[in-house]
Amino acid sequence: MRRREFITLVGGAAVAWPLAARAQQPRMTHVGITTIQPRTSPIIAAFDERLRELGYIEGQNLVVDLLNPQSQAGGIAGAVAELLHRKVDIIVATYQSTLKSAIAATATVPIVMIAVDYDPLALGYIKSLSRPGGNVTGLFLQQPELAKKRLQLLTEALPGVQTVTMFWDSSSEDQWKATSSAAAELGLRLTGVELREEPYNYEKALAQAPRDDRSVLVIAMSPGFYRDRQRLADFTLRQKIASVFAVREWVDAGGLFSYGVNFPAAFRRAAEFVDNIAKGAKPADLPVEQPTKFELVLNLKTAKTIGITISPSTLIRADEVIE
């Protein structure tokens, strides 16, 4: 990952980690993660890869406990309690519920958050972006703020679009609200469908939208939708639906286009936070970082399959086009 993809809040410059901390290689670092994503997921694989590049080898100087909260008694809170019972050195919080449970459970174990679909400052999890305080630091990926930009790009890519349906769930409610406001500003009719019970039934969800609103689908960023990206892409291809998502893994799976942060790069950066904390840095002193680079990725093969034409201006501005 290019470091310039993320910034801190201290004069716009990267934090210089203490040289003394860099010199200390821990004998063993025990990291705990709660996630529904498998270990082979692109984001978890990117996290693991960056730790290896930094010199961590599982079984030698690293232990990673990855717990699926759906298989733990007590869900997220139970998974966090189990990680603390296992005496992890650092918790990586990929969900808001994980961060909330971890903060409630410990004031001493460092927490590296990857705040995807919530604002950690507005919710009081940190004191400020530049000086988060307490035992929490990490990344804030600003998904709600990107909602309007995605709809703008959609109207540019498909100039005739007037109606849109959006899938959202409990973890992406803020994105739904932001997208709803943006749609009103852009003159789009937006139908929202909340999915509540996993495994999500996408056919049933789409049937809840008015028939005239089913040709374009915006999918919020959430753990469940990200895990189901291949199933969702296959579904939209079968239904011949133009689909918009937050990250490029969706387009790789067959979705039409995405606009957002490089998600695996964010997890690589999270691994660097883990490394610096393991070497002595305190979370309270590490500014929370926000992305500065966003990428637009289009799948022309999908466009041809579903029978639509992407505007030339959108093709020109795309960071990558899959053909």
JSON list of C-alpha atoms in Angstrom, two decimals, residues 3-194:
[
{"chain": "A", "resi": 3, "resn": "ARG", "atom": "CA", "xyz": [1.34, 5.36, 2.60]},
{"chain": "A", "resi": 4, "resn": "ARG", "atom": "CA", "xyz": [-0.07, 8.50, 0.97]},
{"chain": "A", "resi": 5, "resn": "GLU", "atom": "CA", "xyz": [-3.44, 6.79, 0.77]},
{"chain": "A", "resi": 6, "resn": "PHE", "atom": "CA", "xyz": [-4.00, 7.62, 4.43]},
{"chain": "A", "resi": 7, "resn": "ILE", "atom": "CA", "xyz": [-3.36, 10.78, 6.44]},
{"chain": "A", "resi": 8, "resn": "THR", "atom": "CA", "xyz": [-3.12, 11.67, 10.11]},
{"chain": "A", "resi": 9, "resn": "LEU", "atom": "CA", "xyz": [-4.34, 14.84, 11.73]},
{"chain": "A", "resi": 10, "resn": "VAL", "atom": "CA", "xyz": [-0.96, 16.16, 12.85]},
{"chain": "A", "resi": 11, "resn": "GLY", "atom": "CA", "xyz": [0.08, 18.78, 10.32]},
{"chain": "A", "resi": 12, "resn": "GLY", "atom": "CA", "xyz": [-0.88, 16.40, 7.52]},
{"chain": "A", "resi": 13, "resn": "ALA", "atom": "CA", "xyz": [2.34, 14.48, 8.12]},
{"chain": "A", "resi": 14, "resn": "ALA", "atom": "CA", "xyz": [2.85, 10.86, 8.98]},
{"chain": "A", "resi": 15, "resn": "VAL", "atom": "CA", "xyz": [3.57, 10.07, 12.61]},
{"chain": "A", "resi": 16, "resn": "ALA", "atom": "CA", "xyz": [7.18, 9.34, 13.38]},
{"chain": "A", "resi": 17, "resn": "TRP", "atom": "CA", "xyz": [7.17, 6.31, 15.64]},
{"chain": "A", "resi": 18, "resn": "PRO", "atom": "CA", "xyz": [9.68, 6.36, 18.52]},
{"chain": "A", "resi": 19, "resn": "LEU", "atom": "CA", "xyz": [13.02, 4.94, 17.43]},
{"chain": "A", "resi": 20, "resn": "ALA", "atom": "CA", "xyz": [13.36, 3.10, 20.69]},
{"chain": "A", "resi": 21, "resn": "ALA", "atom": "CA", "xyz": [10.03, 1.39, 20.11]},
{"chain": "A", "resi": 22, "resn": "ARG", "atom": "CA", "xyz": [11.07, 0.38, 16.60]},
{"chain": "A", "resi": 23, "resn": "ALA", "atom": "CA", "xyz": [14.18, -1.28, 17.94]},
{"chain": "A", "resi": 24, "resn": "GLN", "atom": "CA", "xyz": [12.22, -3.62, 20.18]},
{"chain": "A", "resi": 25, "resn": "GLN", "atom": "CA", "xyz": [10.92, -6.73, 18.47]},
{"chain": "A", "resi": 26, "resn": "PRO", "atom": "CA", "xyz": [8.42, -8.44, 20.78]},
{"chain": "A", "resi": 27, "resn": "ARG", "atom": "CA", "xyz": [8.99, -12.09, 21.64]},
{"chain": "A", "resi": 28, "resn": "MET", "atom": "CA", "xyz": [5.32, -12.91, 21.07]},
{"chain": "A", "resi": 29, "resn": "THR", "atom": "CA", "xyz": [2.38, -10.75, 20.01]},
{"chain": "A", "resi": 30, "resn": "HIS", "atom": "CA", "xyz": [-1.12, -12.09, 20.56]},
{"chain": "A", "resi": 31, "resn": "VAL", "atom": "CA", "xyz": [-3.75, -10.46, 18.34]},
{"chain": "A", "resi": 32, "resn": "GLY", "atom": "CA", "xyz": [-7.49, -11.02, 18.62]},
{"chain": "A", "resi": 33, "resn": "ILE", "atom": "CA", "xyz": [-10.07, -10.35, 15.88]},
{"chain": "A", "resi": 34, "resn": "THR", "atom": "CA", "xyz": [-13.82, -10.97, 15.79]},
{"chain": "A", "resi": 35, "resn": "THR", "atom": "CA", "xyz": [-15.21, -11.14, 12.26]},
{"chain": "A", "resi": 36, "resn": "ILE", "atom": "CA", "xyz": [-17.60, -13.12, 10.10]},
{"chain": "A", "resi": 37, "resn": "GLN", "atom": "CA", "xyz": [-15.07, -12.97, 7.25]},
{"chain": "A", "resi": 38, "resn": "PRO", "atom": "CA", "xyz": [-13.04, -16.16, 6.67]},
{"chain": "A", "resi": 39, "resn": "ARG", "atom": "CA", "xyz": [-9.27, -16.14, 7.08]},
{"chain": "A", "resi": 40, "resn": "THR", "atom": "CA", "xyz": [-8.98, -16.34, 3.28]},
{"chain": "A", "resi": 41, "resn": "SER", "atom": "CA", "xyz": [-10.99, -13.13, 2.76]},
{"chain": "A", "resi": 42, "resn": "PRO", "atom": "CA", "xyz": [-9.01, -10.45, 0.85]},
{"chain": "A", "resi": 43, "resn": "ILE", "atom": "CA", "xyz": [-9.04, -8.08, 3.82]},
{"chain": "A", "resi": 44, "resn": "ILE", "atom": "CA", "xyz": [-7.88, -10.64, 6.40]},
{"chain": "A", "resi": 45, "resn": "ALA", "atom": "CA", "xyz": [-5.33, -12.02, 3.94]},
{"chain": "A", "resi": 46, "resn": "ALA", "atom": "CA", "xyz": [-3.99, -8.47, 3.43]},
{"chain": "A", "resi": 47, "resn": "PHE", "atom": "CA", "xyz": [-3.70, -8.00, 7.20]},
{"chain": "A", "resi": 48, "resn": "ASP", "atom": "CA", "xyz": [-1.82, -11.29, 7.56]},
{"chain": "A", "resi": 49, "resn": "GLU", "atom": "CA", "xyz": [0.44, -10.51, 4.61]},
{"chain": "A", "resi": 50, "resn": "ARG", "atom": "CA", "xyz": [1.47, -7.14, 6.01]},
{"chain": "A", "resi": 51, "resn": "LEU", "atom": "CA", "xyz": [2.28, -8.67, 9.40]},
{"chain": "A", "resi": 52, "resn": "ARG", "atom": "CA", "xyz": [4.50, -11.22, 7.65]},
{"chain": "A", "resi": 53, "resn": "GLU", "atom": "CA", "xyz": [6.26, -8.41, 5.78]},
{"chain": "A", "resi": 54, "resn": "LEU", "atom": "CA", "xyz": [6.88, -6.74, 9.13]},
{"chain": "A", "resi": 55, "resn": "GLY", "atom": "CA", "xyz": [8.58, -9.87, 10.44]},
{"chain": "A", "resi": 56, "resn": "TYR", "atom": "CA", "xyz": [5.77, -11.65, 12.27]},
{"chain": "A", "resi": 57, "resn": "ILE", "atom": "CA", "xyz": [5.53, -15.41, 11.85]},
{"chain": "A", "resi": 58, "resn": "GLU", "atom": "CA", "xyz": [2.65, -17.28, 13.43]},
{"chain": "A", "resi": 59, "resn": "GLY", "atom": "CA", "xyz": [3.86, -19.77, 15.96]},
{"chain": "A", "resi": 60, "resn": "GLN", "atom": "CA", "xyz": [7.18, -17.99, 16.40]},
{"chain": "A", "resi": 61, "resn": "ASN", "atom": "CA", "xyz": [6.46, -14.41, 17.44]},
{"chain": "A", "resi": 62, "resn": "LEU", "atom": "CA", "xyz": [2.76, -14.11, 16.58]},
{"chain": "A", "resi": 63, "resn": "VAL", "atom": "CA", "xyz": [-0.56, -15.64, 17.58]},
{"chain": "A", "resi": 64, "resn": "VAL", "atom": "CA", "xyz": [-3.75, -14.54, 15.81]},
{"chain": "A", "resi": 65, "resn": "ASP", "atom": "CA", "xyz": [-7.07, -15.59, 17.30]},
{"chain": "A", "resi": 66, "resn": "LEU", "atom": "CA", "xyz": [-9.83, -15.00, 14.75]},
{"chain": "A", "resi": 67, "resn": "LEU", "atom": "CA", "xyz": [-13.27, -15.67, 16.22]},
{"chain": "A", "resi": 68, "resn": "ASN", "atom": "CA", "xyz": [-16.54, -15.71, 14.31]},
{"chain": "A", "resi": 69, "resn": "PRO", "atom": "CA", "xyz": [-19.07, -14.01, 16.62]},
{"chain": "A", "resi": 70, "resn": "GLN", "atom": "CA", "xyz": [-21.89, -15.97, 15.02]},
{"chain": "A", "resi": 71, "resn": "SER", "atom": "CA", "xyz": [-20.42, -19.17, 16.48]},
{"chain": "A", "resi": 72, "resn": "GLN", "atom": "CA", "xyz": [-19.76, -17.71, 19.94]},
{"chain": "A", "resi": 73, "resn": "ALA", "atom": "CA", "xyz": [-22.14, -17.77, 22.89]},
{"chain": "A", "resi": 74, "resn": "GLY", "atom": "CA", "xyz": [-23.12, -14.15, 23.45]},
{"chain": "A", "resi": 75, "resn": "GLY", "atom": "CA", "xyz": [-22.25, -13.05, 19.90]},
{"chain": "A", "resi": 76, "resn": "ILE", "atom": "CA", "xyz": [-19.86, -10.10, 19.62]},
{"chain": "A", "resi": 77, "resn": "ALA", "atom": "CA", "xyz": [-19.72, -9.46, 23.36]},
{"chain": "A", "resi": 78, "resn": "GLY", "atom": "CA", "xyz": [-19.05, -13.15, 23.97]},
{"chain": "A", "resi": 79, "resn": "ALA", "atom": "CA", "xyz": [-16.30, -13.20, 21.36]},
{"chain": "A", "resi": 80, "resn": "VAL", "atom": "CA", "xyz": [-14.62, -10.15, 22.92]},
{"chain": "A", "resi": 81, "resn": "ALA", "atom": "CA", "xyz": [-14.85, -11.75, 26.36]},
{"chain": "A", "resi": 82, "resn": "GLU", "atom": "CA", "xyz": [-13.25, -14.92, 25.00]},
{"chain": "A", "resi": 83, "resn": "LEU", "atom": "CA", "xyz": [-10.39, -12.93, 23.44]},
{"chain": "A", "resi": 84, "resn": "LEU", "atom": "CA", "xyz": [-9.72, -11.22, 26.74]},
{"chain": "A", "resi": 85, "resn": "HIS", "atom": "CA", "xyz": [-9.89, -14.59, 28.49]},
{"chain": "A", "resi": 86, "resn": "ARG", "atom": "CA", "xyz": [-7.18, -15.76, 26.09]},
{"chain": "A", "resi": 87, "resn": "LYS", "atom": "CA", "xyz": [-5.12, -12.73, 27.18]},
{"chain": "A", "resi": 88, "resn": "VAL", "atom": "CA", "xyz": [-4.67, -11.12, 23.79]},
{"chain": "A", "resi": 89, "resn": "ASP", "atom": "CA", "xyz": [-2.24, -8.20, 23.62]},
{"chain": "A", "resi": 90, "resn": "ILE", "atom": "CA", "xyz": [-4.19, -6.25, 20.99]},
{"chain": "A", "resi": 91, "resn": "ILE", "atom": "CA", "xyz": [-7.78, -6.37, 19.75]},
{"chain": "A", "resi": 92, "resn": "VAL", "atom": "CA", "xyz": [-8.53, -5.47, 16.12]},
{"chain": "A", "resi": 93, "resn": "ALA", "atom": "CA", "xyz": [-12.11, -4.15, 16.04]},
{"chain": "A", "resi": 94, "resn": "THR", "atom": "CA", "xyz": [-13.56, -4.45, 12.54]},
{"chain": "A", "resi": 95, "resn": "TYR", "atom": "CA", "xyz": [-17.15, -3.69, 13.63]},
{"chain": "A", "resi": 96, "resn": "GLN", "atom": "CA", "xyz": [-18.73, -0.94, 15.72]},
{"chain": "A", "resi": 97, "resn": "SER", "atom": "CA", "xyz": [-20.26, -3.57, 18.01]},
{"chain": "A", "resi": 98, "resn": "THR", "atom": "CA", "xyz": [-16.81, -5.07, 18.56]},
{"chain": "A", "resi": 99, "resn": "LEU", "atom": "CA", "xyz": [-15.35, -1.68, 19.47]},
{"chain": "A", "resi": 100, "resn": "LYS", "atom": "CA", "xyz": [-18.24, -0.90, 21.81]},
{"chain": "A", "resi": 101, "resn": "SER", "atom": "CA", "xyz": [-17.94, -4.27, 23.57]},
{"chain": "A", "resi": 102, "resn": "ALA", "atom": "CA", "xyz": [-14.16, -4.05, 23.81]},
{"chain": "A", "resi": 103, "resn": "ILE", "atom": "CA", "xyz": [-14.23, -0.53, 25.30]},
{"chain": "A", "resi": 104, "resn": "ALA", "atom": "CA", "xyz": [-16.79, -1.69, 27.85]},
{"chain": "A", "resi": 105, "resn": "ALA", "atom": "CA", "xyz": [-14.72, -4.76, 28.72]},
{"chain": "A", "resi": 106, "resn": "THR", "atom": "CA", "xyz": [-11.20, -3.30, 29.01]},
{"chain": "A", "resi": 107, "resn": "ALA", "atom": "CA", "xyz": [-9.49, 0.05, 29.49]},
{"chain": "A", "resi": 108, "resn": "THR", "atom": "CA", "xyz": [-6.00, -1.40, 29.20]},
{"chain": "A", "resi": 109, "resn": "VAL", "atom": "CA", "xyz": [-5.81, -3.76, 26.21]},
{"chain": "A", "resi": 110, "resn": "PRO", "atom": "CA", "xyz": [-5.01, -1.70, 23.08]},
{"chain": "A", "resi": 111, "resn": "ILE", "atom": "CA", "xyz": [-7.71, -1.64, 20.40]},
{"chain": "A", "resi": 112, "resn": "VAL", "atom": "CA", "xyz": [-7.07, -0.99, 16.71]},
{"chain": "A", "resi": 113, "resn": "MET", "atom": "CA", "xyz": [-10.37, -0.07, 15.10]},
{"chain": "A", "resi": 114, "resn": "ILE", "atom": "CA", "xyz": [-11.25, -0.11, 11.43]},
{"chain": "A", "resi": 115, "resn": "ALA", "atom": "CA", "xyz": [-14.28, 2.17, 11.52]},
{"chain": "A", "resi": 116, "resn": "VAL", "atom": "CA", "xyz": [-16.00, 1.34, 8.25]},
{"chain": "A", "resi": 117, "resn": "ASP", "atom": "CA", "xyz": [-19.64, 2.32, 8.66]},
{"chain": "A", "resi": 118, "resn": "TYR", "atom": "CA", "xyz": [-19.72, 4.60, 11.71]},
{"chain": "A", "resi": 119, "resn": "ASP", "atom": "CA", "xyz": [-18.14, 7.80, 13.03]},
{"chain": "A", "resi": 120, "resn": "PRO", "atom": "CA", "xyz": [-16.03, 6.96, 16.11]},
{"chain": "A", "resi": 121, "resn": "LEU", "atom": "CA", "xyz": [-15.66, 10.62, 17.07]},
{"chain": "A", "resi": 122, "resn": "ALA", "atom": "CA", "xyz": [-19.36, 11.46, 16.88]},
{"chain": "A", "resi": 123, "resn": "LEU", "atom": "CA", "xyz": [-20.19, 8.35, 18.92]},
{"chain": "A", "resi": 124, "resn": "GLY", "atom": "CA", "xyz": [-17.65, 9.19, 21.62]},
{"chain": "A", "resi": 125, "resn": "TYR", "atom": "CA", "xyz": [-15.32, 6.22, 21.16]},
{"chain": "A", "resi": 126, "resn": "ILE", "atom": "CA", "xyz": [-12.34, 8.58, 20.79]},
{"chain": "A", "resi": 127, "resn": "LYS", "atom": "CA", "xyz": [-11.67, 12.10, 22.10]},
{"chain": "A", "resi": 128, "resn": "SER", "atom": "CA", "xyz": [-10.33, 13.48, 18.84]},
{"chain": "A", "resi": 129, "resn": "LEU", "atom": "CA", "xyz": [-8.84, 12.23, 15.60]},
{"chain": "A", "resi": 130, "resn": "SER", "atom": "CA", "xyz": [-5.41, 13.68, 16.36]},
{"chain": "A", "resi": 131, "resn": "ARG", "atom": "CA", "xyz": [-5.31, 12.55, 20.01]},
{"chain": "A", "resi": 132, "resn": "PRO", "atom": "CA", "xyz": [-7.78, 9.69, 20.41]},
{"chain": "A", "resi": 133, "resn": "GLY", "atom": "CA", "xyz": [-6.96, 9.10, 24.09]},
{"chain": "A", "resi": 134, "resn": "GLY", "atom": "CA", "xyz": [-7.71, 5.94, 26.01]},
{"chain": "A", "resi": 135, "resn": "ASN", "atom": "CA", "xyz": [-6.80, 2.59, 24.48]},
{"chain": "A", "resi": 136, "resn": "VAL", "atom": "CA", "xyz": [-8.29, 3.06, 21.00]},
{"chain": "A", "resi": 137, "resn": "THR", "atom": "CA", "xyz": [-6.77, 4.18, 17.70]},
{"chain": "A", "resi": 138, "resn": "GLY", "atom": "CA", "xyz": [-6.90, 3.05, 14.08]},
{"chain": "A", "resi": 139, "resn": "LEU", "atom": "CA", "xyz": [-8.72, 4.01, 10.87]},
{"chain": "A", "resi": 140, "resn": "PHE", "atom": "CA", "xyz": [-11.92, 5.88, 10.06]},
{"chain": "A", "resi": 141, "resn": "LEU", "atom": "CA", "xyz": [-13.14, 5.07, 6.53]},
{"chain": "A", "resi": 142, "resn": "GLN", "atom": "CA", "xyz": [-16.03, 7.55, 6.21]},
{"chain": "A", "resi": 143, "resn": "GLN", "atom": "CA", "xyz": [-18.61, 5.41, 4.40]},
{"chain": "A", "resi": 144, "resn": "PRO", "atom": "CA", "xyz": [-21.65, 7.67, 5.03]},
{"chain": "A", "resi": 145, "resn": "GLU", "atom": "CA", "xyz": [-19.75, 10.66, 3.61]},
{"chain": "A", "resi": 146, "resn": "LEU", "atom": "CA", "xyz": [-19.19, 8.76, 0.36]},
{"chain": "A", "resi": 147, "resn": "ALA", "atom": "CA", "xyz": [-22.88, 8.02, -0.20]},
{"chain": "A", "resi": 148, "resn": "LYS", "atom": "CA", "xyz": [-23.59, 11.17, -2.21]},
{"chain": "A", "resi": 149, "resn": "LYS", "atom": "CA", "xyz": [-20.49, 10.72, -4.35]},
{"chain": "A", "resi": 150, "resn": "ARG", "atom": "CA", "xyz": [-21.54, 7.17, -5.29]},
{"chain": "A", "resi": 151, "resn": "LEU", "atom": "CA", "xyz": [-24.97, 8.38, -6.40]},
{"chain": "A", "resi": 152, "resn": "GLN", "atom": "CA", "xyz": [-23.40, 11.23, -8.37]},
{"chain": "A", "resi": 153, "resn": "LEU", "atom": "CA", "xyz": [-21.13, 8.76, -10.14]},
{"chain": "A", "resi": 154, "resn": "LEU", "atom": "CA", "xyz": [-24.14, 6.53, -10.81]},
{"chain": "A", "resi": 155, "resn": "THR", "atom": "CA", "xyz": [-26.07, 9.34, -12.50]},
{"chain": "A", "resi": 156, "resn": "GLU", "atom": "CA", "xyz": [-22.98, 10.19, -14.58]},
{"chain": "A", "resi": 157, "resn": "ALA", "atom": "CA", "xyz": [-22.37, 6.57, -15.56]},
{"chain": "A", "resi": 158, "resn": "LEU", "atom": "CA", "xyz": [-26.04, 5.95, -16.42]},
{"chain": "A", "resi": 159, "resn": "PRO", "atom": "CA", "xyz": [-27.45, 9.39, -17.34]},
{"chain": "A", "resi": 160, "resn": "GLY", "atom": "CA", "xyz": [-31.02, 8.15, -17.74]},
{"chain": "A", "resi": 161, "resn": "VAL", "atom": "CA", "xyz": [-31.37, 6.63, -14.28]},
{"chain": "A", "resi": 162, "resn": "GLN", "atom": "CA", "xyz": [-34.29, 8.00, -12.26]},
{"chain": "A", "resi": 163, "resn": "THR", "atom": "CA", "xyz": [-35.08, 5.28, -9.72]},
{"chain": "A", "resi": 164, "resn": "VAL", "atom": "CA", "xyz": [-32.80, 3.30, -7.43]},
{"chain": "A", "resi": 165, "resn": "THR", "atom": "CA", "xyz": [-33.22, 0.56, -4.83]},
{"chain": "A", "resi": 166, "resn": "MET", "atom": "CA", "xyz": [-30.82, 0.22, -1.90]},
{"chain": "A", "resi": 167, "resn": "PHE", "atom": "CA", "xyz": [-30.12, -2.83, 0.27]},
{"chain": "A", "resi": 168, "resn": "TRP", "atom": "CA", "xyz": [-29.05, -2.01, 3.82]},
{"chain": "A", "resi": 169, "resn": "ASP", "atom": "CA", "xyz": [-28.93, -3.72, 7.20]},
{"chain": "A", "resi": 170, "resn": "SER", "atom": "CA", "xyz": [-28.56, -2.84, 10.88]},
{"chain": "A", "resi": 171, "resn": "SER", "atom": "CA", "xyz": [-24.84, -2.11, 10.59]},
{"chain": "A", "resi": 172, "resn": "SER", "atom": "CA", "xyz": [-25.28, 0.21, 7.60]},
{"chain": "A", "resi": 173, "resn": "GLU", "atom": "CA", "xyz": [-28.21, 2.36, 8.74]},
{"chain": "A", "resi": 174, "resn": "ASP", "atom": "CA", "xyz": [-26.10, 5.55, 8.66]},
{"chain": "A", "resi": 175, "resn": "GLN", "atom": "CA", "xyz": [-25.25, 4.86, 5.02]},
{"chain": "A", "resi": 176, "resn": "TRP", "atom": "CA", "xyz": [-28.94, 4.39, 4.23]},
{"chain": "A", "resi": 177, "resn": "LYS", "atom": "CA", "xyz": [-29.79, 7.76, 5.81]},
{"chain": "A", "resi": 178, "resn": "ALA", "atom": "CA", "xyz": [-26.95, 9.52, 3.98]},
{"chain": "A", "resi": 179, "resn": "THR", "atom": "CA", "xyz": [-27.90, 7.92, 0.65]},
{"chain": "A", "resi": 180, "resn": "SER", "atom": "CA", "xyz": [-31.56, 8.85, 1.14]},
{"chain": "A", "resi": 181, "resn": "SER", "atom": "CA", "xyz": [-30.63, 12.50, 1.67]},
{"chain": "A", "resi": 182, "resn": "ALA", "atom": "CA", "xyz": [-28.31, 12.45, -1.34]},
{"chain": "A", "resi": 183, "resn": "ALA", "atom": "CA", "xyz": [-30.99, 10.91, -3.57]},
{"chain": "A", "resi": 184, "resn": "ALA", "atom": "CA", "xyz": [-33.40, 13.70, -2.69]},
{"chain": "A", "resi": 185, "resn": "GLU", "atom": "CA", "xyz": [-30.78, 16.31, -3.61]},
{"chain": "A", "resi": 186, "resn": "LEU", "atom": "CA", "xyz": [-30.08, 14.59, -6.92]},
{"chain": "A", "resi": 187, "resn": "GLY", "atom": "CA", "xyz": [-33.74, 14.15, -7.84]},
{"chain": "A", "resi": 188, "resn": "LEU", "atom": "CA", "xyz": [-33.66, 10.34, -7.66]},
{"chain": "A", "resi": 189, "resn": "ARG", "atom": "CA", "xyz": [-36.47, 8.18, -6.34]},
{"chain": "A", "resi": 190, "resn": "LEU", "atom": "CA", "xyz": [-34.89, 5.84, -3.80]},
{"chain": "A", "resi": 191, "resn": "THR", "atom": "CA", "xyz": [-36.47, 2.71, -2.34]},
{"chain": "A", "resi": 192, "resn": "GLY", "atom": "CA", "xyz": [-34.75, 1.24, 0.71]},
{"chain": "A", "resi": 193, "resn": "VAL", "atom": "CA", "xyz": [-34.99, -2.43, 1.64]},
{"chain": "A", "resi": 194, "resn": "GLU", "atom": "CA", "xyz": [-33.67, -3.44, 5.04]}
]
